[in-house]
Amino acid sequence: MDGYPVVVVGAGPVGLAAAAHALERGLDPLVIEAGSEAGASVREWGHVRLFSRWAELIDPAAARLLAERGWREPEPDAYPTGADWAEQYLSPLAAALGERVRFGARVVGVARRGRDRVIDAGREAEPLTAHVETATGQERITARAVIDASGTWASPNPLGGDGLPADGERAARDRISYQAPDLSDPRARSRYAGKRIAVVGSGHSALTALVGFAELAEQEPGTEVVWVLRREVGDHVFGGGEADQLPARGALGLRAERAVEAGHVRTLAGFRTATAQADADDRLVLESFEGTKSVPVDEVVALTGFRPELSWLSEIRLELDPVLQAPVRLAPLIDPNVHSCGTVYPHGAAELAHPEDGVFLVGMKSYGRAPTFLAMTGYEQVRSVTAAIAGDAEAAERVELHLPETGVCGGAGLFDEPAAEQDGGCCGAPGAER
Ligand SMILES: Cc1cc2nc3c(=O)[nH]c(=O)nc-3n(C[C@H](O)[C@H](O)[C@H](O)COP(=O)(O)OP(=O)(O)OC[C@H]3O[C@@H](n4cnc5c(N)ncnc54)[C@H](O)[C@@H]3O)c2cc1C
């Protein structure tokens, strides 16, 4: 297979890092990116300030490649926005990789050459193929390995508490957004100013939106915020605060808590959305599966997490956890039903392998539906995965990562029952599932 490239899907932070590691290993990486620029997904939330410092957002192999080109590393302790991350790091990195990154090209299928997923005969001897769509047509690229770093940004979870769109959700699409708006943009501001807005979800994106809307409510009379969440509002819903080992992440939770305490936000907790229907005044009313109704709202911002898009991987043999849709050996390490303090047991190629040799899901996508992914995790994943592809088993097995904890045992994940938060045992070995 040596003559074929390692195809990397996605020129986000983790895909580009994979290419940098592959180059150092003497492999031939080819990054296929659907967008027109590096970090296409990151740019979509470019107005959001990260809770990671620059030092935690730069992959070591990428830094080495950039250093050769005279790149000046940003101040390690500063916190960039998504736009800064893309402009000051991802774009130069893609430029350093040159023709090894192809933009405007979408991977629409991956297969074993000439074999659908059912066929065993001769499978191991065949390379992989990546089917790619561009503005000028379709092509098939033969690959020795495929590293899928395509993220989950483009497939947000719907509003419905059962994981399917709520009744009326599709029809109300013009009033439902799936990302925290940039309220410094006059268009976004005028969309929400003076309106009653439901923010649905309880992760970091929801907390970011709450803080933004609470500020808007202070400045624009008539703006009201209703926070709709599945969990009860307990101590941990705002994250670990000062105990968070990422101080900016902890501070975000504290700011959200203050916004709620200051009365800018009314909460509707323990609410699993079943329907989103317009009332007689054409405002949206959310109704839970238990029959509770929200007050009528003008806008809904649904921030209920993401899920991996797996349809174009249907012809390869993946081994995914039935709950999280993450690689089956990684899933127990990140399952928010068991432990979610942000600590991830270091992992690499062994945990990310599938029955289909040479295929790896990495980065945000490797977490499936689990929250709290950090770029640092992805950088370590691709260091190990590229070592494995290059045949360096010792380096692939070596673990070189320590991740900061959220400071919350069981609080940052998907817990619904406050009791579960007490004895989830997230910071120790994974405890028994409740
Ligand atoms: C609002 C927000 C704030 C965050 N803050 C932090 C933080 O502070 N610290 C941190 O470590 N992490 C943070 N994250 C998590 C962050 O998303 C990841 O760390 C990082 O972006 C993951 O990189 P990735 O390369 O796995 O995926 P992505 O950044 O999503 O990149 C995937 C790329 O693949 C491309 N793509 C998708 N499908 C295809 C296809 N079929 N063919 C070709 N290309 C495709 C996309 O266009 C995109 O460019 C945050 C996430 C969000 C949403």
XYZ file of N, CA, C and O in Angstrom, residues 45-208:
656
model
N -18.179 29.255 14.079
C -18.375 29.783 15.448
C -17.194 30.685 15.828
O -16.810 30.802 16.982
N -16.683 31.384 14.794
C -15.484 32.205 14.956
C -15.595 33.306 15.996
O -14.586 33.766 16.525
N -16.811 33.757 16.298
C -16.984 34.842 17.285
C -16.826 34.354 18.723
O -16.719 35.158 19.637
N -16.835 33.035 18.925
C -16.774 32.493 20.296
C -15.323 32.461 20.769
O -14.438 31.995 20.041
N -15.085 32.950 21.982
C -13.737 32.866 22.542
C -13.547 31.485 23.165
O -14.416 31.002 23.887
N -12.449 30.850 22.830
C -12.218 29.497 23.347
C -11.886 29.546 24.830
O -11.397 30.561 25.328
N -12.135 28.437 25.501
C -11.728 28.358 26.907
C -10.368 27.673 27.031
O -9.885 27.469 28.131
N -9.770 27.333 25.898
C -8.406 26.798 25.904
C -7.448 27.913 25.519
O -7.766 28.763 24.679
N -6.263 27.864 26.108
C -5.224 28.839 25.763
C -4.560 28.403 24.455
O -4.618 27.231 24.083
N -3.866 29.342 23.814
C -3.144 28.987 22.589
C -2.259 27.759 22.811
O -2.159 26.885 21.956
N -1.614 27.697 23.974
C -0.691 26.592 24.233
C -1.386 25.233 24.115
O -0.740 24.229 23.830
N -2.718 25.218 24.320
C -3.457 23.956 24.280
C -4.114 23.717 22.922
O -4.834 22.744 22.730
N -3.875 24.622 21.999
C -4.597 24.554 20.726
C -3.676 24.331 19.528
O -4.119 24.339 18.388
N -2.394 24.185 19.817
C -1.419 24.016 18.740
C -0.804 22.627 18.841
O -0.273 22.251 19.894
N -0.907 21.894 17.772
C -0.350 20.536 17.766
C 1.181 20.605 17.646
O 1.710 21.406 16.863
N 1.902 19.766 18.384
C 3.369 19.840 18.350
C 3.984 19.610 16.959
O 4.900 20.336 16.564
N 3.479 18.632 16.221
C 4.057 18.387 14.879
C 3.738 19.554 13.945
O 4.563 19.957 13.115
N 2.526 20.108 14.090
C 2.154 21.266 13.272
C 3.065 22.443 13.599
O 3.514 23.164 12.698
N 3.349 22.633 14.894
C 4.222 23.741 15.300
C 5.611 23.576 14.685
O 6.216 24.557 14.240
N 6.083 22.342 14.639
C 7.420 22.111 14.049
C 7.410 22.442 12.554
O 8.324 23.078 12.034
N 6.337 22.026 11.876
C 6.233 22.311 10.441
C 6.156 23.825 10.200
O 6.812 24.374 9.304
N 5.363 24.492 11.027
C 5.208 25.944 10.870
C 6.503 26.678 11.196
O 6.830 27.678 10.550
N 7.217 26.177 12.195
C 8.464 26.844 12.603
C 9.458 26.882 11.448
O 10.178 27.868 11.264
N 9.455 25.817 10.651
C 10.368 25.783 9.485
C 10.087 26.921 8.525
O 10.926 27.319 7.738
N 8.855 27.427 8.567
C 8.474 28.499 7.639
C 8.468 29.872 8.318
O 7.866 30.818 7.827
N 9.086 29.938 9.487
C 9.221 31.233 10.150
C 7.959 31.730 10.824
O 7.817 32.911 11.112
N 7.029 30.816 11.112
C 5.770 31.200 11.764
C 6.027 31.653 13.189
O 6.839 31.052 13.894
N 5.373 32.739 13.573
C 5.530 33.225 14.952
C 4.365 32.749 15.800
O 3.206 33.089 15.545
N 4.702 31.947 16.797
C 3.672 31.340 17.639
C 2.961 32.424 18.454
O 3.618 33.291 19.028
N 1.618 32.373 18.524
C 0.905 33.373 19.331
C 1.262 33.222 20.819
O 1.749 32.165 21.244
N 0.986 34.248 21.562
C 1.232 34.279 23.010
C 0.563 33.057 23.661
O -0.671 32.909 23.619
N 1.350 32.144 24.265
C 0.790 30.853 24.698
C -0.338 30.953 25.719
O -1.221 30.108 25.749
N -0.326 32.017 26.549
C -1.345 32.106 27.597
C -2.592 32.879 27.179
O -3.520 33.038 27.974
N -2.623 33.381 25.965
C -3.800 34.142 25.519
C -4.898 33.177 25.043
O -4.616 32.048 24.653
N -6.134 33.665 25.090
C -7.288 32.871 24.662
C -7.795 33.399 23.322
O -8.351 34.492 23.258
N -7.633 32.657 22.236
C -8.111 33.148 20.939
C -9.613 32.930 20.773
O -10.224 32.135 21.495
N -10.188 33.618 19.805
C -11.535 33.263 19.357
C -11.396 32.155 18.308
O -10.285 31.874 17.831
N -12.516 31.588 17.896
C -12.466 30.599 16.822
C -11.848 31.204 15.559
O -11.057 30.557 14.862
N -12.208 32.469 15.275
C -11.671 33.139 14.079
C -10.154 33.293 14.183
O -9.433 33.086 13.200
N -9.663 33.647 15.388
C -8.204 33.760 15.576
C -7.529 32.405 15.330
O -6.461 32.333 14.714
N -8.145 31.367 15.879
C -7.571 30.005 15.752
C -7.410 29.659 14.268
O -6.376 29.165 13.821
N -8.475 29.959 13.502
C -8.463 29.642 12.075
C -7.440 30.506 11.323
O -6.646 29.996 10.517
N -7.462 31.822 11.599
C -6.612 32.746 10.825
C -5.135 32.620 11.165
O -4.271 32.639 10.290
N -4.863 32.537 12.481
C -3.460 32.640 12.909
C -2.746 31.288 12.988
O -1.546 31.232 13.133
N -3.513 30.214 12.919
C -2.880 28.897 13.040
C -3.311 27.942 11.915
O -2.472 27.394 11.203
N -4.616 27.757 11.716
C -5.056 26.738 10.757
C -4.744 27.133 9.310
O -4.283 26.300 8.522
N -4.976 28.397 8.974
C -4.672 28.813 7.592
C -3.174 28.710 7.281
O -2.802 28.142 6.250
N -2.284 29.238 8.144
C -0.855 29.045 7.872
C -0.452 27.566 7.809
O 0.406 27.189 7.008
N -1.087 26.752 8.627
C -0.753 25.323 8.626
C -1.153 24.683 7.292
O -0.386 23.916 6.686
N -2.354 25.032 6.832
C -2.790 24.501 5.530
C -1.856 24.990 4.424
O -1.495 24.228 3.513
N -1.427 26.259 4.531
C -0.503 26.791 3.511
C 0.817 26.025 3.545
O 1.399 25.717 2.501
N 1.278 25.681 4.751
C 2.537 24.928 4.872
C 2.399 23.534 4.260
O 3.363 22.974 3.741
N 1.200 22.996 4.319
C 0.985 21.656 3.739
C 0.801 21.738 2.217
O 0.887 20.722 1.512
N 0.509 22.945 1.737
C 0.457 23.201 0.299
C -0.550 22.341 -0.438
O -1.707 22.234 -0.027
N -0.102 21.684 -1.492
C -1.027 20.924 -2.337
C -1.525 19.648 -1.674
O -2.348 18.926 -2.252
N -1.031 19.404 -0.509
C -1.537 18.228 0.222
C -2.915 18.499 0.817
O -3.518 17.612 1.419
N -3.402 19.736 0.724
C -4.758 20.050 1.194
C -5.587 20.478 -0.007
O -5.212 21.395 -0.728
N -6.703 19.798 -0.210
C -7.595 20.171 -1.320
C -8.896 20.715 -0.760
O -9.579 20.037 0.011
N -9.235 21.928 -1.149
C -10.464 22.559 -0.667
C -11.605 22.346 -1.666
O -11.371 21.996 -2.826
N -12.818 22.588 -1.186
C -13.988 22.455 -2.070
C -14.188 21.024 -2.542
O -14.713 20.779 -3.625
N -13.772 20.079 -1.742
C -13.899 18.655 -2.099
C -14.511 17.915 -0.910
O -14.001 18.015 0.204
N -15.597 17.237 -1.129
C -16.299 16.556 -0.040
C -16.198 15.047 -0.191
O -16.482 14.510 -1.277
N -15.812 14.375 0.857
C -15.804 12.908 0.829
C -17.245 12.428 1.017
O -17.904 12.792 1.999
N -17.725 11.644 0.064
C -19.114 11.183 0.126
C -19.195 9.666 0.304
O -20.284 9.102 0.399
N -18.034 9.004 0.347
C -18.045 7.562 0.573
C -16.630 7.051 0.794
O -15.671 7.620 0.273
N -16.518 6.012 1.625
C -15.229 5.332 1.815
C -15.519 3.841 1.707
O -16.527 3.359 2.236
N -14.662 3.122 0.985
C -14.892 1.678 0.819
C -13.552 0.971 0.688
O -12.506 1.599 0.512
N -13.576 -0.341 0.785
C -12.434 -1.171 0.418
C -12.524 -1.340 -1.101
O -13.630 -1.548 -1.629
N -11.425 -1.189 -1.810
C -11.508 -1.171 -3.271
C -12.155 -2.454 -3.817
O -11.685 -3.569 -3.556
N -13.246 -2.256 -4.529
C -13.929 -3.371 -5.190
C -14.669 -4.319 -4.264
O -15.141 -5.370 -4.693
N -14.748 -3.991 -2.972
C -15.411 -4.901 -2.009
C -16.421 -4.099 -1.199
O -16.037 -3.120 -0.552
N -17.689 -4.511 -1.205
C -18.613 -3.854 -0.278
C -18.381 -4.432 1.117
O -17.543 -5.321 1.299
N -19.106 -3.992 2.105
C -18.785 -4.375 3.482
C -18.979 -5.859 3.762
O -18.439 -6.409 4.721
N -19.741 -6.532 2.907
C -20.062 -7.938 3.158
C -18.931 -8.871 2.717
O -18.746 -9.948 3.268
N -18.161 -8.457 1.720
C -17.205 -9.375 1.073
C -15.907 -9.531 1.870
O -15.202 -8.563 2.129
N -15.598 -10.767 2.242
C -14.337 -11.061 2.938
C -13.190 -11.298 1.962
O -12.050 -10.904 2.224
N -13.505 -11.956 0.846
C -12.451 -12.472 -0.039
C -11.499 -11.364 -0.502
O -11.927 -10.357 -1.078
N -10.219 -11.537 -0.222
C -9.194 -10.618 -0.691
C -9.237 -9.241 -0.063
O -8.545 -8.322 -0.509
N -10.029 -9.087 0.963
C -10.253 -7.753 1.540
C -8.955 -7.106 2.033
O -8.670 -5.952 1.750
N -8.185 -7.874 2.794
C -6.990 -7.299 3.431
C -5.944 -6.846 2.415
O -5.124 -5.974 2.698
N -5.987 -7.426 1.232
C -4.959 -7.091 0.237
C -5.303 -5.827 -0.549
O -4.458 -5.296 -1.283
N -6.528 -5.367 -0.418
C -6.956 -4.206 -1.214
C -6.781 -2.905 -0.439
O -6.991 -2.866 0.778
N -6.427 -1.826 -1.129
C -6.408 -0.518 -0.465
C -7.843 -0.006 -0.251
O -8.809 -0.644 -0.681
N -7.931 1.155 0.358
C -9.232 1.795 0.546
C -9.481 2.756 -0.610
O -8.537 3.136 -1.316
N -10.736 3.156 -0.780
C -11.025 4.216 -1.750
C -11.881 5.277 -1.076
O -12.765 4.958 -0.281
N -11.581 6.524 -1.409
C -12.407 7.636 -0.912
C -13.094 8.250 -2.115
O -12.437 8.618 -3.092
N -14.408 8.318 -2.059
C -15.168 8.926 -3.151
C -15.374 10.399 -2.815
O -15.864 10.732 -1.732
N -14.978 11.237 -3.761
C -14.918 12.673 -3.469
C -15.746 13.440 -4.499
O -15.670 13.156 -5.701
N -16.530 14.394 -4.002
C -17.309 15.256 -4.902
C -16.732 16.654 -4.903
O -16.487 17.224 -3.837
N -16.530 17.194 -6.098
C -16.064 18.580 -6.227
C -17.026 19.312 -7.163
O -17.940 18.694 -7.728
N -16.765 20.593 -7.379
C -17.641 21.376 -8.262
C -17.625 20.815 -9.682
O -18.574 20.993 -10.446
N -16.549 20.112 -10.027
C -16.461 19.629 -11.409
C -16.863 18.163 -11.562
O -16.799 17.615 -12.653
N -17.221 17.509 -10.490
C -17.669 16.121 -10.624
C -17.182 15.238 -9.495
O -16.815 15.719 -8.429
N -17.184 13.921 -9.761
C -16.816 12.933 -8.732
C -15.480 12.307 -9.074
O -15.163 12.127 -10.251
N -14.715 11.962 -8.073
C -13.522 11.165 -8.343
C -13.297 10.176 -7.206
O -13.867 10.310 -6.120
N -12.458 9.184 -7.508
C -12.197 8.135 -6.519
C -10.704 8.148 -6.232
O -9.892 8.026 -7.142
N -10.354 8.311 -4.961
C -8.929 8.367 -4.591
C -8.582 7.072 -3.860
O -9.268 6.681 -2.906
N -7.542 6.421 -4.312
C -7.104 5.191 -3.651
C -6.208 5.576 -2.480
O -5.357 6.461 -2.610
N -6.425 4.913 -1.328
C -5.730 5.331 -0.103
C -5.210 4.123 0.661
O -5.850 3.073 0.699
N -4.031 4.299 1.304
C -3.539 3.197 2.158
C -4.252 3.224 3.506
O -4.365 2.201 4.184
N -4.703 4.409 3.918
C -5.447 4.549 5.173
C -6.359 5.758 5.049
O -6.094 6.654 4.237
N -7.431 5.771 5.825
C -8.322 6.935 5.847
C -8.482 7.377 7.297
O -8.875 6.587 8.162
N -8.142 8.641 7.549
C -8.308 9.226 8.877
C -9.476 10.196 8.775
O -9.381 11.226 8.108
N -10.580 9.843 9.404
C -11.778 10.681 9.301
C -11.771 11.699 10.440
O -12.047 11.366 11.594
N -11.454 12.949 10.088
C -11.435 14.049 11.068
C -12.463 15.089 10.648
O -12.191 16.284 10.623
N -13.654 14.595 10.287
C -14.645 15.504 9.701
C -15.532 16.181 10.743
O -16.442 16.935 10.389
N -15.287 15.914 12.030
C -16.020 16.636 13.069
C -17.484 16.257 13.131
O -17.931 15.285 12.490
N -18.233 17.037 13.925
C -19.677 16.793 14.051
C -20.471 18.091 13.914
O -21.683 18.092 14.079
N -19.755 19.177 13.648
C -20.395 20.496 13.652
C -21.615 20.567 12.734
O -22.616 21.213 13.039
N -21.548 19.892 11.584
C -22.626 20.002 10.599
C -23.837 19.137 10.943
O -24.839 19.165 10.227
N -23.759 18.355 12.021
C -24.929 17.534 12.370
C -25.322 17.752 13.840
O -25.091 16.875 14.678
N -25.907 18.909 14.130
C -26.352 19.172 15.498
C -27.552 18.295 15.862
O -28.324 17.892 14.980
N -27.674 18.004 17.152
C -28.851 17.265 17.605
C -30.094 18.136 17.435
O -30.024 19.359 17.562
N -31.229 17.499 17.167
C -32.461 18.289 17.059
C -32.985 18.671 18.447
O -32.424 18.275 19.476
N -34.071 19.394 18.439
C -34.703 19.867 19.671
C -35.372 18.732 20.447
O -35.410 18.740 21.673
N -35.871 17.759 19.725
C -36.675 16.702 20.340
C -35.914 15.938 21.413
O -34.775 15.520 21.191
N -36.553 15.746 22.563
C -35.921 15.057 23.687
C -35.634 13.598 23.397
O -34.840 12.969 24.097
N -36.289 13.028 22.388
C -36.024 11.625 22.032
C -34.999 11.504 20.921
O -34.829 10.433 20.326
N -34.335 12.610 20.602
C -33.277 12.552 19.579
C -33.780 12.745 18.164
O -32.984 12.825 17.231
N -35.079 12.809 17.998
C -35.668 13.063 16.673
C -36.237 14.481 16.674
O -36.499 15.036 17.748
N -36.437 15.066 15.495
C -36.985 16.427 15.501
C -38.316 16.477 16.265
O -39.146 15.559 16.151
N -38.500 17.524 17.058
C -39.771 17.697 17.762
C -40.874 17.938 16.733
O -40.599 18.441 15.632
N -42.113 17.599 17.085
C -43.218 17.898 16.175
C -43.231 19.403 15.933
O -43.206 20.181 16.893
N -43.249 19.803 14.705
C -43.279 21.234 14.377
C -41.895 21.848 14.232
O -41.772 22.991 13.791
N -40.849 21.103 14.595
C -39.499 21.685 14.544
C -39.108 22.081 13.121
O -38.589 23.177 12.893
N -39.366 21.189 12.192
C -38.950 21.505 10.809
C -39.731 22.702 10.275
O -39.180 23.592 9.637
N -41.035 22.732 10.563
C -41.869 23.823 10.049
C -41.446 25.168 10.642
O -41.621 26.206 10.012
N -40.885 25.130 11.852
C -40.513 26.383 12.534
C -39.051 26.740 12.284
O -38.482 27.559 12.999
N -38.461 26.155 11.290
C -37.024 26.270 11.040
C -36.515 27.721 11.019
O -35.421 28.020 11.455
N -37.368 28.635 10.497
C -36.908 30.033 10.392
C -36.763 30.701 11.754
O -36.147 31.752 11.867
N -37.336 30.074 12.797
C -37.219 30.676 14.128
C -36.358 29.841 15.073
O -36.307 30.086 16.267
N -35.758 28.802 14.533
C -34.897 27.954 15.361
C -33.479 28.017 14.803
O -33.264 27.765 13.615
N -32.529 28.356 15.679
C -31.129 28.358 15.259
C -30.397 27.285 16.065
O -30.772 26.995 17.200
N -29.351 26.721 15.467
C -28.631 25.633 16.139
C -27.230 26.060 16.541
O -26.374 25.234 16.755
N -27.012 27.369 16.614
C -25.724 27.837 17.117
C -25.893 29.139 17.897
O -26.836 29.898 17.653
N -24.961 29.345 18.836
C -25.011 30.569 19.635
C -24.703 31.749 18.712
O -23.687 31.742 18.026
N -25.589 32.757 18.672
C -25.374 33.845 17.709
C -24.245 34.774 18.113
O -23.884 34.856 19.280
N -23.718 35.473 17.112
C -22.715 36.515 17.347
C -23.476 37.825 17.565
O -23.874 38.484 16.599
N -23.675 38.179 18.825
C -24.526 39.333 19.113
C -23.827 40.669 18.862
O -24.428 41.724 19.039
N -22.559 40.620 18.429
C -21.918 41.871 18.019
C -22.248 42.179 16.546
O -21.968 43.255 16.048
N -22.831 41.212 15.869
C -23.244 41.397 14.476
C -24.638 42.061 14.479
O -25.585 41.500 15.038
N -24.772 43.239 13.873
C -26.048 43.972 13.943
C -27.244 43.147 13.460
O -28.340 43.257 14.018
N -27.021 42.277 12.477
C -28.166 41.479 11.986
C -28.647 40.493 13.045
O -29.837 40.335 13.286
N -27.670 39.822 13.703
C -28.045 38.862 14.745
C -28.687 39.612 15.909
O -29.690 39.174 16.483
N -28.120 40.760 16.223
C -28.629 41.549 17.349
C -30.083 41.961 17.108
O -30.930 41.823 17.984
N -30.367 42.418 15.898
C -31.745 42.874 15.662
C -32.705 41.677 15.598
O -33.878 41.812 15.880
N -32.174 40.498 15.259
C -33.052 39.315 15.269
C -33.547 39.012 16.692
O -34.677 38.604 16.892
N -32.661 39.224 17.690
C -33.005 38.790 19.049
C -33.380 39.926 20.007
O -33.996 39.678 21.031
N -32.996 41.170 19.691
C -33.259 42.279 20.627
C -34.763 42.465 20.827
O -35.538 42.469 19.867
N -35.145 42.596 22.091
C -36.552 42.840 22.416
C -37.433 41.609 22.267
O -38.654 41.699 22.359
N -36.801 40.460 22.056
C -37.585 39.229 21.842
C -37.504 38.316 23.068
O -36.618 38.458 23.906
N -38.430 37.371 23.109
C -38.319 36.319 24.134
C -37.690 35.097 23.459
O -38.225 34.589 22.463
N -36.571 34.662 24.037
C -35.763 33.632 23.387
C -35.670 32.405 24.296
O -35.333 32.542 25.478
N -35.908 31.228 23.742
C -35.669 29.994 24.502
C -34.294 29.461 24.114
O -34.016 29.256 22.929
N -33.426 29.278 25.113
C -32.130 28.628 24.886
C -32.282 27.198 25.400
O -32.591 26.980 26.569
N -32.103 26.224 24.515
C -32.322 24.824 24.896
C -30.986 24.104 24.961
O -30.222 24.116 23.991
N -30.702 23.466 26.105
C -29.445 22.731 26.262
C -28.694 23.210 27.489
O -29.029 24.265 28.066
N -27.685 22.436 27.904
C -26.973 22.815 29.126
C -25.458 22.634 29.024
O -24.765 22.630 30.020
N -24.953 22.498 27.805
C -23.496 22.383 27.631
C -22.840 23.758 27.585
O -23.468 24.787 27.864
N -21.568 23.757 27.193
C -20.839 25.031 27.180
C -21.401 26.007 26.158
O -21.405 27.214 26.389
N -21.905 25.508 25.035
C -22.490 26.413 24.042
C -23.734 27.092 24.603
O -23.969 28.281 24.380
N -24.545 26.317 25.338
C -25.757 26.902 25.929
C -25.376 27.960 26.962
O -25.993 29.035 27.024
N -24.344 27.674 27.760
C -23.916 28.660 28.766
C -23.410 29.930 28.071
O -23.687 31.050 28.510
N -22.681 29.754 26.965
C -22.198 30.913 26.200
C -23.387 31.747 25.711
O -23.386 32.982 25.810
